[in-house]
Amino acid sequence: MNLLQEAVSYLNDPFNWSRPNGILDLGAQHLRISLIAVLAAMAIGIPVGALLGHVGRGGGFTVALSNISRAVPTLALLTVFAVTPIGFGPTATTIALALFALPPVLTNTYVGFRGVDRDVVEAARAMGMGERQVLVRAELPLAVPLLMTGVRTAAVQVVATATLAALVAGGGLGRIITLGFRQQDYGAVLAGAILVAALAVLTELLLSALSWAVTPGPRRLPLGRVRTRRPEAAEVAAAA
């Protein structure tokens, strides 16, 4: 039996799905850690990015934060947390993943709001809208495509990276992989990798559909009264 056959056999065994700490339990833990991390990143990144993009400041900050996040691996953060009161476990993993997800959410939100046509903003103000109304009713609908791109990128990265939780007693599908390595059961290792990859692809597909649904336009959900216009590539580059 080759490695792929062993992985398929592992996935076809109902016991591996239904037992305690089986695929279903670990999958639920994986999703919970990922969801909390992404929601935390959105709760911070979207308001801050929207505000910075609205006032037209903070471009250098967002670019610097994005570059720093690429230089600091999540595993390094988990190692640092190990010697702090945070310690090991799901809490440390969730915080590390939230910090990992924050830069793409913040950067794309900033670029999305900064790329809104200034004529639209001035027209909204001329209609008597306050700054909060301009932000929510004029700029937000136009910024949604790039904003959702940031959320989708962050979510897929978090789902894939959450396998590291198993290294710090954080649960998730990574436990199948780490346990497989310990037992030299490489079929289980491949099965765990397939499950994580499938979950990441499913996340991408679901958020792509959600992004399509919430982007104003023909046959989509109305998020505002302003006609949408996707920023041109030159405008986005200039805003960044």
mmCIF file of C-alpha atoms in Angstrom:
data_model
loop_
_atom_site.group_PDB
_atom_site.id
_atom_site.type_symbol
_atom_site.label_atom_id
_atom_site.label_comp_id
_atom_site.label_asym_id
_atom_site.label_seq_id
_atom_site.Cartn_x
_atom_site.Cartn_y
_atom_site.Cartn_z
ATOM 1 C CA MET A 1 0.000 0.000 0.000
ATOM 2 C CA ASN A 2 1.510 3.339 -1.058
ATOM 3 C CA LEU A 3 1.325 6.597 0.881
ATOM 4 C CA LEU A 4 -1.723 7.977 -0.924
ATOM 5 C CA GLN A 5 -3.639 4.745 -0.373
ATOM 6 C CA GLU A 6 -2.785 4.884 3.328
ATOM 7 C CA ALA A 7 -4.078 8.461 3.518
ATOM 8 C CA VAL A 8 -7.311 7.515 1.735
ATOM 9 C CA SER A 9 -7.718 4.531 4.055
ATOM 10 C CA TYR A 10 -7.258 6.813 7.076
ATOM 11 C CA LEU A 11 -9.880 9.246 5.790
ATOM 12 C CA ASN A 12 -12.323 6.465 4.940
ATOM 13 C CA ASP A 13 -12.229 4.999 8.456
ATOM 14 C CA PRO A 14 -15.386 6.220 10.282
ATOM 15 C CA PHE A 15 -13.664 5.718 13.641
ATOM 16 C CA ASN A 16 -11.062 8.353 12.768
ATOM 17 C CA TRP A 17 -13.893 10.851 12.267
ATOM 18 C CA SER A 18 -16.158 10.075 15.217
ATOM 19 C CA ARG A 19 -13.751 9.169 18.035
ATOM 20 C CA PRO A 20 -12.811 11.718 20.734
ATOM 21 C CA ASN A 21 -10.103 14.002 19.321
ATOM 22 C CA GLY A 22 -10.930 12.605 15.916
ATOM 23 C CA ILE A 23 -11.208 14.545 12.673
ATOM 24 C CA LEU A 24 -14.549 16.158 13.567
ATOM 25 C CA ASP A 25 -13.389 17.301 17.018
ATOM 26 C CA LEU A 26 -10.043 18.547 15.761
ATOM 27 C CA GLY A 27 -11.675 20.213 12.765
ATOM 28 C CA ALA A 28 -14.045 22.104 15.064
ATOM 29 C CA GLN A 29 -11.082 23.240 17.192
ATOM 30 C CA HIS A 30 -9.224 24.309 14.059
ATOM 31 C CA LEU A 31 -12.175 26.361 12.817
ATOM 32 C CA ARG A 32 -12.782 27.934 16.226
ATOM 33 C CA ILE A 33 -9.169 29.082 16.591
ATOM 34 C CA SER A 34 -9.114 30.406 13.015
ATOM 35 C CA LEU A 35 -12.465 32.177 13.279
ATOM 36 C CA ILE A 36 -11.613 33.955 16.529
ATOM 37 C CA ALA A 37 -8.229 35.047 15.144
ATOM 38 C CA VAL A 38 -9.705 36.442 11.922
ATOM 39 C CA LEU A 39 -12.572 38.193 13.726
ATOM 40 C CA ALA A 40 -10.095 39.799 16.128
ATOM 41 C CA ALA A 41 -7.973 40.995 13.202
ATOM 42 C CA MET A 42 -11.075 42.386 11.489
ATOM 43 C CA ALA A 43 -12.240 44.131 14.668
ATOM 44 C CA ILE A 44 -8.940 46.023 14.790
ATOM 45 C CA GLY A 45 -7.850 46.244 11.168
ATOM 46 C CA ILE A 46 -11.065 47.366 9.467
ATOM 47 C CA PRO A 47 -11.867 50.384 11.702
ATOM 48 C CA VAL A 48 -8.238 51.539 11.808
ATOM 49 C CA GLY A 49 -7.725 51.021 8.074
ATOM 50 C CA ALA A 50 -11.006 52.760 7.246
ATOM 51 C CA LEU A 51 -10.151 55.750 9.413
ATOM 52 C CA LEU A 52 -6.613 56.084 8.032
ATOM 53 C CA GLY A 53 -7.863 55.751 4.472
ATOM 54 C CA HIS A 54 -10.626 58.276 5.085
ATOM 55 C CA VAL A 55 -8.271 60.951 6.397
ATOM 56 C CA GLY A 56 -5.554 60.037 3.888
ATOM 57 C CA ARG A 57 -2.825 59.362 6.411
ATOM 58 C CA GLY A 58 -0.911 56.354 7.684
ATOM 59 C CA GLY A 59 0.162 54.833 4.357
ATOM 60 C CA GLY A 60 3.748 54.444 5.548
ATOM 61 C CA PHE A 61 2.546 52.841 8.786
ATOM 62 C CA THR A 62 0.443 50.222 7.018
ATOM 63 C CA VAL A 63 3.245 49.328 4.600
ATOM 64 C CA ALA A 64 5.767 49.060 7.454
ATOM 65 C CA LEU A 65 3.410 46.875 9.481
ATOM 66 C CA SER A 66 2.848 44.584 6.518
ATOM 67 C CA ASN A 67 6.603 44.223 5.941
ATOM 68 C CA ILE A 68 7.284 43.524 9.620
ATOM 69 C CA SER A 69 4.600 40.823 9.705
ATOM 70 C CA ARG A 70 6.330 38.995 6.864
ATOM 71 C CA ALA A 71 9.638 39.104 8.721
ATOM 72 C CA VAL A 72 8.288 37.694 12.012
ATOM 73 C CA PRO A 73 7.056 34.091 11.635
ATOM 74 C CA THR A 74 4.095 32.890 13.679
ATOM 75 C CA LEU A 75 6.161 30.089 15.210
ATOM 76 C CA ALA A 76 8.575 32.693 16.591
ATOM 77 C CA LEU A 77 5.674 34.494 18.283
ATOM 78 C CA LEU A 78 4.516 31.222 19.826
ATOM 79 C CA THR A 79 8.023 30.672 21.165
ATOM 80 C CA VAL A 80 8.032 34.151 22.694
ATOM 81 C CA PHE A 81 4.616 33.585 24.262
ATOM 82 C CA ALA A 82 5.932 30.405 25.885
ATOM 83 C CA VAL A 83 8.129 32.443 28.248
ATOM 84 C CA THR A 84 5.369 34.933 29.101
ATOM 85 C CA PRO A 85 2.225 34.527 31.236
ATOM 86 C CA ILE A 86 0.349 33.657 28.038
ATOM 87 C CA GLY A 87 2.203 30.343 27.841
ATOM 88 C CA PHE A 88 1.208 27.525 25.501
ATOM 89 C CA GLY A 89 -2.280 26.522 24.393
ATOM 90 C CA PRO A 90 -5.179 27.833 22.292
ATOM 91 C CA THR A 91 -4.930 31.373 23.679
ATOM 92 C CA ALA A 92 -1.327 31.793 22.546
ATOM 93 C CA THR A 93 -2.147 30.358 19.132
ATOM 94 C CA THR A 94 -5.184 32.589 18.669
ATOM 95 C CA ILE A 95 -3.243 35.753 19.585
ATOM 96 C CA ALA A 96 -0.356 34.835 17.271
ATOM 97 C CA LEU A 97 -2.721 34.088 14.390
ATOM 98 C CA ALA A 98 -4.662 37.315 14.981
ATOM 99 C CA LEU A 99 -1.404 39.283 14.744
ATOM 100 C CA PHE A 100 -0.587 37.309 11.597
ATOM 101 C CA ALA A 101 -3.990 38.138 10.054
ATOM 102 C CA LEU A 102 -3.997 41.829 10.967
ATOM 103 C CA PRO A 103 -1.626 43.262 8.286
ATOM 104 C CA PRO A 104 -3.513 42.073 5.157
ATOM 105 C CA VAL A 105 -6.830 43.202 6.641
ATOM 106 C CA LEU A 106 -5.457 46.593 7.669
ATOM 107 C CA THR A 107 -3.503 47.198 4.449
ATOM 108 C CA ASN A 108 -6.307 46.242 2.063
ATOM 109 C CA THR A 109 -8.860 48.233 4.028
ATOM 110 C CA TYR A 110 -6.619 51.295 3.932
ATOM 111 C CA VAL A 111 -5.951 50.945 0.191
ATOM 112 C CA GLY A 112 -9.643 50.322 -0.493
ATOM 113 C CA PHE A 113 -10.777 53.477 1.297
ATOM 114 C CA ARG A 114 -7.863 55.556 0.021
ATOM 115 C CA GLY A 115 -8.595 54.468 -3.560
ATOM 116 C CA VAL A 116 -12.167 55.802 -3.526
ATOM 117 C CA ASP A 117 -12.655 58.547 -6.110
ATOM 118 C CA ARG A 118 -12.313 61.893 -4.319
ATOM 119 C CA ASP A 119 -15.058 63.337 -6.547
ATOM 120 C CA VAL A 120 -17.484 60.845 -5.004
ATOM 121 C CA VAL A 121 -16.430 61.884 -1.509
ATOM 122 C CA GLU A 122 -16.800 65.583 -2.277
ATOM 123 C CA ALA A 123 -20.182 64.960 -3.892
ATOM 124 C CA ALA A 124 -21.348 63.127 -0.759
ATOM 125 C CA ARG A 125 -20.235 66.049 1.411
ATOM 126 C CA ALA A 126 -21.959 68.499 -0.919
ATOM 127 C CA MET A 127 -25.196 66.556 -0.376
ATOM 128 C CA GLY A 128 -24.929 67.377 3.325
ATOM 129 C CA MET A 129 -23.488 64.107 4.620
ATOM 130 C CA GLY A 130 -21.375 64.225 7.771
ATOM 131 C CA GLU A 131 -17.981 62.550 7.911
ATOM 132 C CA ARG A 132 -19.419 59.386 9.430
ATOM 133 C CA GLN A 133 -22.074 59.169 6.715
ATOM 134 C CA VAL A 134 -19.438 59.753 4.027
ATOM 135 C CA LEU A 135 -17.361 56.945 5.502
ATOM 136 C CA VAL A 136 -20.213 54.444 5.758
ATOM 137 C CA ARG A 137 -22.525 55.338 2.870
ATOM 138 C CA ALA A 138 -20.112 56.605 0.230
ATOM 139 C CA GLU A 139 -16.649 55.142 0.824
ATOM 140 C CA LEU A 140 -17.469 51.753 2.353
ATOM 141 C CA PRO A 141 -19.445 50.375 -0.630
ATOM 142 C CA LEU A 142 -16.609 51.322 -2.979
ATOM 143 C CA ALA A 143 -13.928 49.908 -0.665
ATOM 144 C CA VAL A 144 -15.668 46.561 -0.127
ATOM 145 C CA PRO A 145 -13.899 44.627 -2.953
ATOM 146 C CA LEU A 146 -10.393 45.359 -1.647
ATOM 147 C CA LEU A 147 -11.503 45.077 1.980
ATOM 148 C CA MET A 148 -12.903 41.594 1.356
ATOM 149 C CA THR A 149 -9.746 40.615 -0.514
ATOM 150 C CA GLY A 150 -7.783 41.380 2.626
ATOM 151 C CA VAL A 151 -10.177 39.395 4.795
ATOM 152 C CA ARG A 152 -10.104 36.454 2.389
ATOM 153 C CA THR A 153 -6.300 36.466 2.222
ATOM 154 C CA ALA A 154 -6.009 36.628 5.998
ATOM 155 C CA ALA A 155 -8.563 33.858 6.550
ATOM 156 C CA VAL A 156 -6.905 31.419 4.144
ATOM 157 C CA GLN A 157 -3.466 32.110 5.629
ATOM 158 C CA VAL A 158 -4.782 31.622 9.154
ATOM 159 C CA VAL A 159 -6.556 28.354 8.338
ATOM 160 C CA ALA A 160 -3.354 26.988 6.794
ATOM 161 C CA THR A 161 -1.091 28.277 9.580
ATOM 162 C CA ALA A 162 -3.345 27.127 12.428
ATOM 163 C CA THR A 163 -1.757 23.690 12.091
ATOM 164 C CA LEU A 164 1.047 25.141 14.251
ATOM 165 C CA ALA A 165 -1.370 25.081 17.188
ATOM 166 C CA ALA A 166 -0.589 21.385 17.623
ATOM 167 C CA LEU A 167 3.025 22.265 18.454
ATOM 168 C CA VAL A 168 1.948 24.278 21.509
ATOM 169 C CA ALA A 169 -0.904 22.081 22.781
ATOM 170 C CA GLY A 170 -3.434 24.229 20.947
ATOM 171 C CA GLY A 171 -5.434 21.525 19.198
ATOM 172 C CA GLY A 172 -6.637 21.607 15.611
ATOM 173 C CA LEU A 173 -6.007 19.398 12.600
ATOM 174 C CA GLY A 174 -2.269 19.826 13.050
ATOM 175 C CA ARG A 175 -2.460 17.196 15.791
ATOM 176 C CA ILE A 176 -3.107 14.552 13.146
ATOM 177 C CA ILE A 177 0.104 15.579 11.392
ATOM 178 C CA THR A 178 2.266 15.783 14.516
ATOM 179 C CA LEU A 179 0.911 12.494 15.864
ATOM 180 C CA GLY A 180 1.553 10.856 12.506
ATOM 181 C CA PHE A 181 5.179 11.973 12.588
ATOM 182 C CA ARG A 182 5.624 10.664 16.130
ATOM 183 C CA GLN A 183 4.174 7.277 15.202
ATOM 184 C CA GLN A 184 5.867 7.266 11.783
ATOM 185 C CA ASP A 185 2.414 6.923 10.252
ATOM 186 C CA TYR A 186 3.006 8.982 7.123
ATOM 187 C CA GLY A 187 -0.381 8.067 5.712
ATOM 188 C CA ALA A 188 -1.950 9.951 8.632
ATOM 189 C CA VAL A 189 0.454 12.847 8.006
ATOM 190 C CA LEU A 190 -0.687 13.082 4.391
ATOM 191 C CA ALA A 191 -4.326 12.744 5.439
ATOM 192 C CA GLY A 192 -3.936 15.648 7.865
ATOM 193 C CA ALA A 193 -2.299 17.744 5.167
ATOM 194 C CA ILE A 194 -5.152 16.954 2.776
ATOM 195 C CA LEU A 195 -7.735 17.980 5.384
ATOM 196 C CA VAL A 196 -6.005 21.319 6.061
ATOM 197 C CA ALA A 197 -5.619 22.028 2.348
ATOM 198 C CA ALA A 198 -9.264 21.178 1.708
ATOM 199 C CA LEU A 199 -10.360 23.455 4.557
ATOM 200 C CA ALA A 200 -8.238 26.313 3.176
ATOM 201 C CA VAL A 201 -9.724 25.870 -0.315
ATOM 202 C CA LEU A 202 -13.242 25.754 1.120
ATOM 203 C CA THR A 203 -12.535 28.950 3.065
ATOM 204 C CA GLU A 204 -11.338 30.638 -0.130
ATOM 205 C CA LEU A 205 -14.447 29.572 -2.042
ATOM 206 C CA LEU A 206 -16.895 30.615 0.675
ATOM 207 C CA LEU A 207 -15.302 34.026 1.191
ATOM 208 C CA SER A 208 -15.067 34.580 -2.570
ATOM 209 C CA ALA A 209 -18.806 33.969 -2.801
ATOM 210 C CA LEU A 210 -19.413 36.270 0.175
ATOM 211 C CA SER A 211 -17.229 38.959 -1.394
ATOM 212 C CA TRP A 212 -19.237 38.724 -4.612
ATOM 213 C CA ALA A 213 -22.494 38.943 -2.666
ATOM 214 C CA VAL A 214 -21.634 42.018 -0.592
ATOM 215 C CA THR A 215 -20.012 43.979 -3.447
ATOM 216 C CA PRO A 216 -22.641 46.476 -4.677
ATOM 217 C CA GLY A 217 -23.628 46.110 -8.287
ATOM 218 C CA PRO A 218 -26.157 44.343 -10.513
ATOM 219 C CA ARG A 219 -27.829 41.363 -8.797
ATOM 220 C CA ARG A 220 -25.832 41.888 -5.597
ATOM 221 C CA LEU A 221 -26.637 43.070 -2.104
ATOM 222 C CA PRO A 222 -27.145 46.843 -1.863
ATOM 223 C CA LEU A 223 -24.662 48.242 0.675
ATOM 224 C CA GLY A 224 -25.064 51.868 -0.294
ATOM 225 C CA ARG A 225 -26.681 54.289 -2.682
ATOM 226 C CA VAL A 226 -23.486 55.344 -4.421
ATOM 227 C CA ARG A 227 -22.721 53.702 -7.754
ATOM 228 C CA THR A 228 -19.629 51.552 -7.368
ATOM 229 C CA ARG A 229 -16.411 51.911 -9.297
ATOM 230 C CA ARG A 230 -13.432 49.632 -8.713
ATOM 231 C CA PRO A 231 -10.222 51.670 -8.274
ATOM 232 C CA GLU A 232 -7.850 51.488 -11.204
ATOM 233 C CA ALA A 233 -4.478 49.824 -10.691
ATOM 234 C CA ALA A 234 -2.656 53.157 -10.938
ATOM 235 C CA GLU A 235 -4.878 54.682 -8.247
ATOM 236 C CA VAL A 236 -4.339 51.753 -5.904
ATOM 237 C CA ALA A 237 -0.578 51.947 -6.408
ATOM 238 C CA ALA A 238 -0.622 55.675 -5.735
ATOM 239 C CA ALA A 239 -2.729 55.205 -2.600
ATOM 240 C CA ALA A 240 -0.298 52.607 -1.251
#
